[in-house]
Amino acid sequence: MGNKFYTPDGFNDQFPGICGFKRELESKLRNLFMLNGYEEIETPGVEYFDVYKEFVNEEELYKFTDSKGSLLCNRYDGTIPTVRFCAGRNDTLPVRFSYIENMYRSGKAGGGKLSGFTQGGIELLGASGAKSDAEVLAIAIKSALEIGITDLQVSIGQVKFFKGLMNQLGIDEEGQTKIKNAIANRDSVTIEKLDISKEDKETLLMLTESGGTYDTIDQILPRITDEGAKEALSNLKEILDIMERYGFLKYVSVDLSLIESIDYYTGMVFKGYTYEVGFPIISGGRYDDVAKSFGKEIQAVGFSISLTLAITALMRQDKYSPAKGASVIVGGDFETATATAEALRAEGTPAILDTTGMDEETLENYAKEKGIETVMFMDGGKA
Amino acid sequence: MLTIALPKGRLADQTLDIMEKAGYDVSAARDKSRKLILEDKDAGLRFILSKPSDVPTYVEYGAADIGVVGKDTLLEEGRQLYEVLDLGLGKCRMCVAGPAELKDKLDEIPNKRVGTKYPNITRSYFEGVKGESVEIIKLNGSVELAPLTGLAEVIVDIVESGRTLYENGLDVLETVADISARLVVNRVSMKMKEEEIKPMIAKLKEALVDEE
């Protein structure tokens, strides 16, 4: 076993100071979710492959079989297992669930992205409309601010707008895929080469150049005749109105080129960005059709934040301080030392009890090396 | 500060010419030393010189905000980037090439062996566009040797003038894609540094129009 010491590609250990820091962030998120009425659930981390197969590329799932030969996979995200959970129950809707869990995605590692990483997120199930969309978006912004990501930009888009626009321009499915890719890549080269009218090209180019707030919507609205696309824009407008009430408008911009790669989104979608990481740390949106895969009609909206990417960003933004270990070590006479350590712990001071019988000098040196502030050496009452 | 990844070589110089025309002071990047990072604090620009095929990696991971890269590399690597501008540099074609007598008869050969430096482009062309399975043989250079030695029936490669092909009795059989250098932008930088990047794209666009 030459590679015994190493973790597999895309996976890593959480070192003591970082792990403690991460737990602090998790507590902040957990508290925020709870304050907003989102009850935490835990899914097992292993799902039937069938649960995911409609939504995720097969090669991105870690798959294995159980003793009966059923094909299983690791949890890929928080949303699908939560919808599965909700669809299997008969709760009065809406319900609000949250999670903080590790996710496993094969072949997605690199640039701060790992194959095994931690996400926190919420799902609001059984609620439609802009007010519900806005609640989730507002909590997404709060979650970033809560864990110290203050340089935040959130782009919001609308899947229905794109669908409506394609309908309006009369573009067939093959053309739509091409345009979708071009817009998602902001590839104006391809758009300019399309065989459509100059005016339609201008409209498509407006999508790739969008990035304002109300102005972006007002600018494109006169060109839109499709009812679905119009509704999508008014949904975004209402979300912006609510963001303004929260005081969050400064974090938000409208990006009509945000056409999610995951096809399950059906309405507004958003991504959150910060400095020093090349990938979005927040991702969310409305997914009204996912529950259909489980035989239910549940309109839903949710988001997740990657704690793993957020920690990378915080470290590079100099906003990271490792969690501290014990501040006191007690050694010397074991009986007295035990009593002293217990007394310290009772008043809330993290204390290490030396169980190896170090002499005073060794104990001092050990404490110094480990960064333990206080050394207490007990002489057993003989002095 | 914007970090710009340039591919070492002629393409880097040509890009700098366009930037200069667009009104940017790029004298720092003209430094002919062996430095890999060239910074001009006043201009707010930092240039990194990398191997051409590494440029999309630097940009996707956010180590650079902007990059210049050939469409061939973009197609092959399939990175998550914004591809905002065609710089019109390094124009060429990605082609299927082989013995001239195979012209218009390519589809008649079953289970073709294809030699290429671009296995992903080759796979998506044959499987996605033409709907056939092929055996891909990954090579690292002088791909023309493959059909000449019987290693493969055809190749997929970049063709500029086609001279190397013709001199070896080969010809272009099909065109896979038109290639030229593109300006790519990291998706996060586009949001977080919008105030610097958007005007740059606009100015470069203008400089390119003037040239035409």
Coordinates of C-alpha atoms in Angstrom, one line a residue:
Chain A
M1 CA 0.0 0.0 0.0
G2 CA 2.3 2.7 -1.3
N3 CA -0.4 5.4 -1.2
K4 CA -1.7 4.7 2.3
F5 CA -1.0 8.2 3.5
Y6 CA -2.8 9.9 0.8
T7 CA -6.4 10.8 0.1
P8 CA -7.9 10.0 -3.3
D9 CA -7.7 12.7 -6.0
G10 CA -10.3 15.4 -5.3
F11 CA -10.6 14.7 -1.6
N12 CA -8.8 16.1 1.3
D13 CA -8.5 16.1 5.1
Q14 CA -9.7 19.0 7.2
F15 CA -6.7 20.1 9.4
P16 CA -7.5 20.9 13.0
G17 CA -7.5 24.8 12.8
I18 CA -9.4 24.8 9.5
C19 CA -11.9 22.1 10.7
G20 CA -12.7 24.2 13.8
F21 CA -13.1 27.3 11.6
K22 CA -15.4 25.4 9.3
R23 CA -17.5 24.2 12.2
E24 CA -17.9 27.8 13.3
L25 CA -19.2 28.7 9.9
E26 CA -21.5 25.7 9.9
S27 CA -23.0 26.9 13.3
K28 CA -23.6 30.3 11.9
L29 CA -25.4 28.9 8.9
R30 CA -27.4 26.4 11.0
N31 CA -28.5 29.3 13.2
L32 CA -29.4 31.5 10.2
F33 CA -31.5 28.7 8.6
M34 CA -33.2 27.9 11.9
L35 CA -34.0 31.6 12.5
N36 CA -35.7 31.7 9.2
G37 CA -37.8 28.6 10.0
Y38 CA -35.9 26.0 7.9
E39 CA -35.7 22.8 9.8
E40 CA -32.6 20.8 9.3
I41 CA -32.7 17.3 7.9
E42 CA -30.1 14.7 7.2
T43 CA -30.2 12.4 4.3
P44 CA -28.1 9.2 4.3
G45 CA -25.4 10.2 1.8
V46 CA -26.2 7.2 -0.3
E47 CA -29.1 7.2 -2.7
Y48 CA -30.5 4.8 -5.4
F49 CA -29.0 5.7 -8.7
D50 CA -32.5 6.0 -10.0
V51 CA -33.1 9.0 -7.8
Y52 CA -30.4 11.0 -9.6
K53 CA -30.3 9.6 -13.1
E54 CA -32.7 12.1 -14.7
F55 CA -30.8 15.0 -13.3
V56 CA -27.1 14.4 -13.3
N57 CA -24.6 13.1 -15.9
E58 CA -23.9 9.5 -15.0
E59 CA -20.1 10.0 -15.1
E60 CA -20.3 12.6 -12.3
L61 CA -21.9 10.2 -9.8
Y62 CA -19.9 7.9 -7.6
K63 CA -21.7 4.6 -8.1
F64 CA -21.5 1.2 -6.4
T65 CA -23.9 -1.7 -5.7
D66 CA -25.3 -3.1 -2.5
S67 CA -25.4 -6.8 -1.6
K68 CA -28.7 -7.2 -3.6
G69 CA -27.1 -5.7 -6.7
S70 CA -29.0 -2.5 -6.6
L71 CA -27.1 0.4 -8.1
L72 CA -26.4 3.1 -5.6
C73 CA -24.6 6.5 -5.7
N74 CA -23.2 9.0 -3.3
R75 CA -25.1 12.2 -2.6
Y76 CA -24.4 14.6 -5.4
D77 CA -26.3 17.6 -4.1
G78 CA -28.7 18.6 -1.3
T79 CA -31.8 19.4 -3.5
I80 CA -32.6 16.0 -5.1
P81 CA -32.5 14.0 -1.8
T82 CA -34.6 16.7 -0.1
V83 CA -37.2 16.5 -2.8
R84 CA -37.2 12.7 -2.6
F85 CA -37.7 13.0 1.2
C86 CA -40.5 15.5 0.8
A87 CA -42.2 13.6 -2.0
G88 CA -42.4 10.5 0.1
R89 CA -44.3 12.2 2.9
N90 CA -47.7 13.9 3.1
D91 CA -46.7 17.0 5.0
T92 CA -49.0 20.0 4.7
L93 CA -47.2 22.3 2.3
P94 CA -45.2 24.6 2.2
V95 CA -42.4 23.0 4.2
R96 CA -39.0 24.5 4.8
F97 CA -35.9 22.2 5.1
S98 CA -32.2 22.9 5.4
Y99 CA -29.1 20.8 5.3
I100 CA -25.3 21.0 5.8
E101 CA -23.7 18.0 4.3
N102 CA -20.8 16.7 2.2
M103 CA -21.5 16.2 -1.5
Y104 CA -19.6 13.9 -3.9
R105 CA -19.0 14.8 -7.5
S106 CA -16.8 12.7 -9.7
G107 CA -14.3 14.4 -12.0
K108 CA -15.1 18.0 -11.0
A109 CA -12.0 18.8 -9.0
G110 CA -9.5 21.7 -9.6
G111 CA -9.0 25.3 -8.8
G112 CA -10.4 25.1 -5.3
K113 CA -13.2 22.7 -6.4
L114 CA -13.1 19.3 -4.8
S115 CA -14.8 16.1 -5.6
G116 CA -15.9 15.9 -1.9
F117 CA -17.0 19.2 -0.4
T118 CA -19.4 20.7 2.0
Q119 CA -22.6 22.6 1.1
G120 CA -25.2 24.2 3.3
G121 CA -28.6 25.0 1.8
I122 CA -32.3 25.4 2.1
E123 CA -35.3 24.2 0.1
L124 CA -38.7 25.9 0.2
L125 CA -41.1 23.2 -1.0
G126 CA -44.7 23.8 -2.0
A127 CA -44.5 27.5 -2.6
S128 CA -44.6 29.4 -5.9
G129 CA -44.2 33.0 -6.8
A130 CA -41.7 35.8 -6.6
K131 CA -42.2 36.3 -2.8
S132 CA -41.0 32.7 -2.2
D133 CA -38.1 33.2 -4.8
A134 CA -37.1 36.3 -3.0
E135 CA -37.1 34.7 0.5
V136 CA -34.6 32.1 -0.7
L137 CA -32.5 34.7 -2.5
A138 CA -32.4 36.9 0.6
I139 CA -31.3 34.0 2.8
A140 CA -28.6 33.1 0.3
I141 CA -27.3 36.6 0.6
K142 CA -27.5 36.6 4.4
S143 CA -25.7 33.3 4.5
A144 CA -22.7 34.7 2.6
L145 CA -22.7 37.8 4.8
E146 CA -23.1 35.7 7.9
I147 CA -19.9 33.7 7.3
G148 CA -17.9 36.8 6.4
I149 CA -18.1 36.9 2.6
T150 CA -18.9 40.6 2.3
D151 CA -17.6 41.2 -1.2
L152 CA -20.5 39.6 -2.8
Q153 CA -22.1 39.8 -6.2
V154 CA -25.3 37.8 -7.0
S155 CA -26.5 37.5 -10.5
I156 CA -30.1 36.5 -11.1
G157 CA -31.6 35.2 -14.3
Q158 CA -34.8 33.6 -15.5
V159 CA -35.0 30.3 -17.4
K160 CA -38.6 31.1 -18.5
F161 CA -37.4 34.3 -20.1
F162 CA -35.0 32.4 -22.4
K163 CA -37.7 29.8 -23.3
G164 CA -40.2 32.5 -24.0
L165 CA -37.7 34.5 -26.1
M166 CA -36.9 31.4 -28.2
N167 CA -40.6 30.9 -28.7
Q168 CA -41.0 34.5 -29.8
L169 CA -38.1 34.2 -32.3
G170 CA -39.4 30.9 -33.6
I171 CA -36.2 29.0 -33.1
D172 CA -36.2 25.2 -33.3
E173 CA -34.8 22.9 -30.7
E174 CA -31.4 22.4 -32.5
G175 CA -31.0 26.2 -32.9
Q176 CA -32.0 26.7 -29.3
T177 CA -29.2 24.5 -28.0
K178 CA -26.7 26.4 -30.1
I179 CA -28.0 29.8 -28.9
K180 CA -28.2 28.6 -25.3
N181 CA -24.5 27.6 -25.4
A182 CA -23.5 30.8 -27.1
I183 CA -25.3 33.0 -24.6
A184 CA -24.1 31.0 -21.6
N185 CA -20.6 31.5 -22.9
R186 CA -21.2 35.1 -23.8
D187 CA -20.0 34.1 -27.2
S188 CA -21.1 37.1 -29.4
V189 CA -19.1 35.6 -32.3
T190 CA -21.5 32.7 -32.8
I191 CA -24.6 35.0 -32.2
E192 CA -23.5 37.4 -34.9
K193 CA -23.1 34.5 -37.4
L194 CA -26.7 33.3 -36.8
D195 CA -29.2 33.3 -39.6
I196 CA -31.7 35.6 -38.0
S197 CA -32.8 39.2 -38.4
K198 CA -30.5 42.0 -37.3
E199 CA -33.0 43.1 -34.7
D200 CA -33.2 39.6 -33.2
K201 CA -29.5 39.4 -33.0
E202 CA -29.4 42.7 -31.1
T203 CA -32.0 41.2 -28.7
L204 CA -29.8 38.1 -28.1
L205 CA -26.7 40.3 -27.7
M206 CA -28.5 42.2 -25.0
L207 CA -28.7 39.0 -23.0
T208 CA -25.0 38.6 -23.1
E209 CA -24.4 42.2 -22.1
S210 CA -26.9 42.4 -19.3
G211 CA -25.7 43.1 -15.8
G212 CA -27.7 46.0 -14.4
T213 CA -30.8 45.9 -12.3
Y214 CA -34.1 47.6 -13.3
D215 CA -32.4 49.2 -16.3
T216 CA -31.6 45.8 -17.8
I217 CA -35.2 44.8 -17.6
D218 CA -36.6 48.1 -18.9
Q219 CA -34.2 48.1 -21.8
I220 CA -35.2 44.7 -23.1
L221 CA -38.9 44.7 -22.2
P222 CA -40.1 46.7 -25.3
R223 CA -38.6 44.0 -27.5
I224 CA -40.6 41.2 -25.8
T225 CA -44.0 40.0 -27.1
D226 CA -44.0 36.5 -25.7
E227 CA -46.3 36.3 -22.6
G228 CA -44.1 33.8 -20.8
A229 CA -41.0 35.9 -21.3
K230 CA -42.9 39.0 -20.1
E231 CA -44.0 37.2 -17.0
A232 CA -40.4 36.1 -16.3
L233 CA -39.3 39.7 -16.4
S234 CA -42.0 40.9 -14.1
N235 CA -41.0 38.0 -11.7
L236 CA -37.5 39.4 -11.7
K237 CA -38.8 42.9 -11.1
E238 CA -40.8 41.8 -8.1
I239 CA -37.7 40.0 -6.7
L240 CA -35.7 43.2 -7.1
D241 CA -38.4 45.2 -5.3
I242 CA -38.2 42.8 -2.3
M243 CA -34.4 42.8 -2.4
E244 CA -34.5 46.6 -2.1
R245 CA -36.6 46.3 1.0
Y246 CA -34.0 44.0 2.6
G247 CA -31.3 46.5 1.6
F248 CA -29.7 43.9 -0.6
L249 CA -30.1 45.6 -4.0
K250 CA -26.4 46.5 -4.0
Y251 CA -25.5 42.8 -4.1
V252 CA -27.8 41.9 -6.9
S253 CA -27.6 42.3 -10.7
V254 CA -29.8 40.9 -13.5
D255 CA -28.0 38.5 -15.8
L256 CA -30.2 37.2 -18.6
S257 CA -27.4 35.1 -19.9
L258 CA -27.5 33.0 -16.8
I259 CA -29.0 29.9 -18.3
E260 CA -28.2 27.1 -16.0
S261 CA -26.3 24.1 -17.1
I262 CA -28.4 21.9 -14.9
D263 CA -31.6 21.7 -16.8
Y264 CA -34.0 21.1 -13.9
Y265 CA -34.4 24.8 -13.2
T266 CA -37.8 26.2 -14.3
G267 CA -37.8 29.9 -13.2
M268 CA -35.5 32.4 -11.6
V269 CA -31.9 31.2 -11.1
F270 CA -29.0 32.8 -9.3
K271 CA -25.3 32.5 -8.7
G272 CA -23.2 34.3 -6.1
Y273 CA -19.6 35.3 -6.6
T274 CA -16.8 36.7 -4.5
Y275 CA -13.1 37.6 -5.1
E276 CA -10.3 35.1 -5.2
V277 CA -12.2 32.0 -6.2
G278 CA -12.8 31.3 -9.9
F279 CA -16.2 29.6 -9.4
P280 CA -19.5 30.8 -7.9
I281 CA -19.9 29.9 -4.3
I282 CA -23.7 30.2 -4.3
S283 CA -26.1 28.6 -6.6
G284 CA -29.9 28.4 -6.5
G285 CA -33.2 28.7 -8.3
R286 CA -36.7 27.5 -8.8
Y287 CA -37.2 23.9 -9.9
D288 CA -41.0 23.2 -10.1
D289 CA -40.6 20.0 -12.1
V290 CA -38.2 18.0 -10.1
A291 CA -40.9 16.4 -7.8
K292 CA -42.6 15.1 -11.0
S293 CA -39.8 12.5 -11.2
F294 CA -41.1 11.2 -7.8
G295 CA -44.7 11.3 -9.0
K296 CA -45.7 14.5 -7.1
E297 CA -46.5 18.1 -8.0
I298 CA -44.4 20.3 -5.7
Q299 CA -43.3 23.7 -6.7
A300 CA -40.0 24.5 -5.1
V301 CA -37.1 26.9 -4.8
G302 CA -33.8 26.5 -3.0
F303 CA -30.1 27.4 -2.9
S304 CA -26.8 26.1 -1.6
I305 CA -23.6 27.7 -0.6
S306 CA -20.3 25.8 -0.9
L307 CA -18.5 26.1 2.5
T308 CA -15.4 24.6 0.9
L309 CA -15.1 27.3 -1.7
A310 CA -16.2 30.0 0.8
I311 CA -13.3 29.0 3.1
T312 CA -10.8 29.1 0.2
A313 CA -12.1 32.6 -0.6
L314 CA -11.9 33.7 3.1
M315 CA -8.4 32.5 3.4
R316 CA -7.3 34.3 0.2
Q317 CA -9.1 37.5 1.4
D318 CA -7.2 37.3 4.7
K319 CA -10.4 36.7 6.6
Y320 CA -9.4 33.4 8.1
S321 CA -8.3 32.7 11.6
P322 CA -7.7 29.1 12.6
A323 CA -9.9 27.8 15.4
K324 CA -7.9 27.7 18.7
G325 CA -7.2 24.5 20.6
A326 CA -6.9 24.3 24.4
S327 CA -5.4 27.3 26.1
V328 CA -4.2 25.5 29.2
I329 CA -2.2 22.3 29.8
V330 CA -2.1 20.8 33.3
G331 CA 0.6 18.4 34.4
G332 CA 2.7 17.2 37.3
D333 CA 1.0 15.3 40.1
F334 CA -1.8 13.4 38.3
E335 CA -4.4 13.5 41.0
T336 CA -4.2 17.3 41.6
A337 CA -3.8 17.9 37.9
T338 CA -7.0 16.0 37.1
A339 CA -8.9 18.0 39.7
T340 CA -7.5 21.3 38.3
A341 CA -8.2 20.4 34.7
E342 CA -11.8 19.4 35.6
A343 CA -12.3 22.7 37.5
L344 CA -11.1 24.7 34.5
R345 CA -13.3 22.7 32.1
A346 CA -16.3 23.3 34.4
E347 CA -15.9 27.0 34.0
G348 CA -15.6 26.7 30.3
T349 CA -11.8 26.9 29.8
P350 CA -10.5 24.2 27.3
A351 CA -7.8 22.4 29.3
I352 CA -5.5 19.5 28.4
L353 CA -4.5 17.0 31.1
D354 CA -1.0 15.5 30.7
T355 CA -1.5 11.8 30.8
T356 CA 2.2 10.9 30.0
G357 CA 3.9 12.2 33.1
M358 CA 6.1 14.9 31.5
D359 CA 8.4 16.8 33.9
E360 CA 8.1 20.6 34.2
E361 CA 10.6 21.5 31.5
T362 CA 9.3 19.0 29.0
L363 CA 5.8 20.2 29.6
E364 CA 6.9 23.8 29.1
N365 CA 8.5 22.9 25.8
Y366 CA 5.6 20.9 24.6
A367 CA 3.2 23.8 25.4
K368 CA 5.4 26.2 23.5
E369 CA 5.5 24.0 20.5
K370 CA 1.8 23.5 20.5
G371 CA 1.0 27.2 21.1
I372 CA -0.8 26.5 24.5
E373 CA -0.8 29.8 26.4
T374 CA -0.8 28.6 30.0
V375 CA 1.2 25.8 31.7
M376 CA 0.1 24.6 35.1
F377 CA 2.5 22.2 36.8
M378 CA 1.1 20.6 40.0
D379 CA 3.4 19.5 42.8
G380 CA 0.8 17.5 44.6
G381 CA 0.6 19.7 47.7
K382 CA 4.1 18.8 48.8
A383 CA 5.5 22.3 48.5
Chain B
M1 CA -5.6 45.0 -11.2
L2 CA -6.4 42.7 -14.1
T3 CA -4.4 39.6 -14.8
I4 CA -4.1 38.7 -18.4
A5 CA -2.8 35.3 -19.5
L6 CA -1.1 35.3 -22.9
P7 CA 0.2 32.3 -24.9
K8 CA 3.9 32.5 -25.3
G9 CA 5.0 33.4 -28.9
R10 CA 3.7 35.3 -31.9
L11 CA 0.1 35.4 -30.7
A12 CA 1.2 37.2 -27.5
D13 CA 2.9 40.0 -29.5
Q14 CA -0.1 40.3 -31.9
T15 CA -2.5 40.6 -28.9
L16 CA -0.3 43.3 -27.4
D17 CA -0.4 45.2 -30.7
I18 CA -4.2 45.2 -30.5
M19 CA -4.2 46.3 -26.9
E20 CA -1.8 49.1 -27.7
K21 CA -4.1 50.2 -30.5
A22 CA -6.9 50.2 -28.0
G23 CA -5.0 52.7 -25.9
Y24 CA -3.4 50.4 -23.2
D25 CA 0.1 50.9 -22.1
V26 CA 1.6 47.4 -22.5
S27 CA 5.3 48.3 -22.4
A28 CA 5.7 46.1 -19.3
A29 CA 4.7 43.1 -21.3
R30 CA 7.2 43.8 -24.1
D31 CA 10.0 43.0 -21.7
K32 CA 12.1 40.5 -23.5
S33 CA 13.6 39.0 -20.4
R34 CA 12.8 35.5 -19.2
K35 CA 10.3 36.8 -16.6
L36 CA 7.0 34.9 -16.6
I37 CA 5.0 37.6 -14.8
L38 CA 5.2 41.2 -16.1
E39 CA 3.4 43.8 -14.0
D40 CA 2.6 47.4 -14.6
K41 CA 1.0 48.8 -11.4
D42 CA 0.2 52.2 -12.9
A43 CA -1.7 50.7 -15.8
G44 CA -3.3 48.2 -13.5
L45 CA -2.3 45.3 -15.7
R46 CA -0.4 42.1 -15.0
F47 CA 0.6 39.8 -17.8
I48 CA 1.4 36.1 -17.4
L49 CA 3.0 34.2 -20.2
S50 CA 2.1 30.5 -20.3
K51 CA 2.0 27.6 -22.7
P52 CA -0.9 28.2 -25.1
S53 CA -2.9 25.1 -24.0
D54 CA -2.6 26.2 -20.3
V55 CA -4.2 29.6 -20.8
P56 CA -7.8 28.3 -20.4
T57 CA -6.8 26.5 -17.2
Y58 CA -5.4 29.8 -15.7
V59 CA -8.5 31.6 -16.7
E60 CA -11.1 29.0 -15.6
Y61 CA -9.5 28.6 -12.2
G62 CA -9.4 32.4 -11.8
A63 CA -5.6 32.6 -11.6
A64 CA -6.0 35.0 -14.5
D65 CA -9.0 37.2 -15.2
I66 CA -8.6 37.3 -19.0
G67 CA -6.8 35.2 -21.5
V68 CA -6.1 34.8 -25.2
V69 CA -6.4 31.4 -26.6
G70 CA -7.0 29.6 -29.9
K71 CA -10.5 28.2 -30.5
D72 CA -8.9 24.8 -31.1
T73 CA -7.7 24.7 -27.4
L74 CA -11.1 25.9 -26.3
L75 CA -12.9 23.2 -28.2
E76 CA -10.5 20.6 -27.0
E77 CA -10.5 21.5 -23.3
G78 CA -14.2 22.4 -23.0
R79 CA -13.7 24.9 -20.1
Q80 CA -16.3 26.9 -18.3
L81 CA -15.4 30.4 -19.6
Y82 CA -16.9 33.4 -21.2
E83 CA -15.7 33.6 -24.8
V84 CA -16.3 37.3 -25.6
L85 CA -14.3 38.3 -28.6
D86 CA -12.9 36.9 -31.8
L87 CA -9.5 38.6 -32.1
G88 CA -9.2 37.3 -35.7
L89 CA -5.6 36.3 -35.1
G90 CA -4.0 32.9 -36.0
K91 CA -6.8 32.0 -38.4
C92 CA -6.9 28.4 -39.6
R93 CA -9.2 25.4 -39.9
M94 CA -9.6 22.2 -37.9
C95 CA -9.8 19.5 -40.6
V96 CA -10.1 15.9 -41.3
A97 CA -7.2 15.1 -43.6
G98 CA -6.0 12.0 -45.4
P99 CA -4.8 10.5 -48.7
A100 CA -6.2 12.7 -51.5
E101 CA -7.9 9.6 -53.1
L102 CA -10.2 9.4 -50.0
K103 CA -11.9 12.6 -51.0
D104 CA -15.7 12.2 -50.9
K105 CA -15.1 8.6 -49.9
L106 CA -14.4 9.1 -46.2
D107 CA -17.8 7.7 -45.1
E108 CA -17.1 4.5 -47.0
I109 CA -14.4 3.4 -44.6
P110 CA -15.9 1.5 -41.6
N111 CA -14.2 1.7 -38.1
K112 CA -11.8 4.4 -39.0
R113 CA -8.6 4.9 -37.1
V114 CA -8.0 8.7 -36.6
G115 CA -4.6 10.1 -35.5
T116 CA -4.8 13.5 -33.7
K117 CA -3.5 15.8 -31.1
Y118 CA -7.2 16.7 -30.4
P119 CA -9.0 13.6 -29.1
N120 CA -12.0 15.4 -27.7
I121 CA -12.6 17.5 -30.8
T122 CA -12.2 14.3 -32.9
R123 CA -14.6 12.3 -30.7
S124 CA -17.3 15.0 -30.7
Y125 CA -17.0 15.5 -34.5
F126 CA -17.3 11.8 -35.4
E127 CA -19.7 10.8 -32.7
G128 CA -21.7 14.0 -32.4
V129 CA -21.8 15.4 -35.9
K130 CA -21.3 12.4 -38.1
G131 CA -22.8 9.7 -35.8
E132 CA -20.1 7.1 -36.1
S133 CA -17.6 5.3 -33.8
V134 CA -14.0 5.7 -34.6
E135 CA -10.7 4.6 -33.0
I136 CA -8.8 7.6 -31.8
I137 CA -5.0 7.4 -31.7
K138 CA -3.6 10.3 -29.6
L139 CA -0.4 11.7 -31.0
N140 CA 1.7 14.7 -29.9
G141 CA 3.2 16.0 -33.2
S142 CA 3.8 15.4 -36.9
V143 CA 0.4 13.9 -37.1
E144 CA 0.7 13.7 -40.9
L145 CA 2.9 10.6 -40.4
A146 CA -0.1 8.6 -39.2
P147 CA -1.8 8.0 -42.6
L148 CA 1.6 7.7 -44.3
T149 CA 2.8 4.9 -42.1
G150 CA -0.5 3.1 -41.9
L151 CA -1.0 4.0 -38.2
A152 CA -4.3 5.6 -39.1
E153 CA -6.5 6.1 -42.1
V154 CA -7.0 9.8 -41.5
I155 CA -6.0 12.6 -39.1
V156 CA -7.8 15.5 -37.5
D157 CA -5.5 18.5 -37.2
I158 CA -5.1 22.3 -37.7
V159 CA -4.6 23.3 -41.3
E160 CA -3.2 26.8 -42.1
S161 CA -1.8 26.8 -45.7
G162 CA -2.1 23.0 -46.2
R163 CA 1.4 22.9 -47.5
T164 CA 2.6 20.1 -45.2
L165 CA -0.4 18.1 -46.3
Y166 CA 0.1 18.6 -50.0
E167 CA 3.8 17.9 -49.9
N168 CA 3.0 14.5 -48.3
G169 CA 0.3 13.5 -50.7
L170 CA -2.5 14.3 -48.3
D171 CA -5.5 16.6 -48.6
V172 CA -8.2 18.2 -46.6
L173 CA -11.2 15.9 -46.6
E174 CA -13.7 17.7 -44.4
T175 CA -13.7 20.9 -42.3
V176 CA -14.5 20.4 -38.6
A177 CA -14.4 24.1 -37.5
D178 CA -12.9 27.5 -38.2
I179 CA -10.3 28.4 -35.8
S180 CA -9.0 31.8 -34.6
A181 CA -7.8 33.3 -31.3
R182 CA -10.5 34.3 -28.8
L183 CA -10.5 36.6 -25.8
V184 CA -11.8 34.6 -22.8
V185 CA -12.9 35.9 -19.4
N186 CA -13.2 34.1 -16.1
R187 CA -16.9 33.9 -15.1
V188 CA -16.4 35.3 -11.7
S189 CA -14.0 38.1 -12.8
M190 CA -16.7 39.2 -15.3
K191 CA -18.9 39.9 -12.3
M192 CA -16.4 41.1 -9.7
K193 CA -14.3 43.2 -12.0
E194 CA -16.9 44.3 -14.4
E195 CA -15.9 48.0 -14.3
E196 CA -12.4 47.1 -15.6
I197 CA -13.3 44.3 -17.9
K198 CA -16.3 45.6 -19.8
P199 CA -14.6 48.8 -21.0
M200 CA -11.6 46.7 -22.0
I201 CA -13.7 44.4 -24.2
A202 CA -15.4 47.5 -25.8
K203 CA -12.1 49.2 -26.5
L204 CA -10.6 46.0 -28.0
K205 CA -13.6 45.6 -30.2
E206 CA -13.2 49.1 -31.5
A207 CA -9.6 48.6 -32.2
L208 CA -10.4 45.4 -34.2
V209 CA -13.1 47.2 -36.2
D210 CA -10.6 50.0 -37.1
E211 CA -8.2 47.4 -38.3
E212 CA -10.7 45.9 -40.8

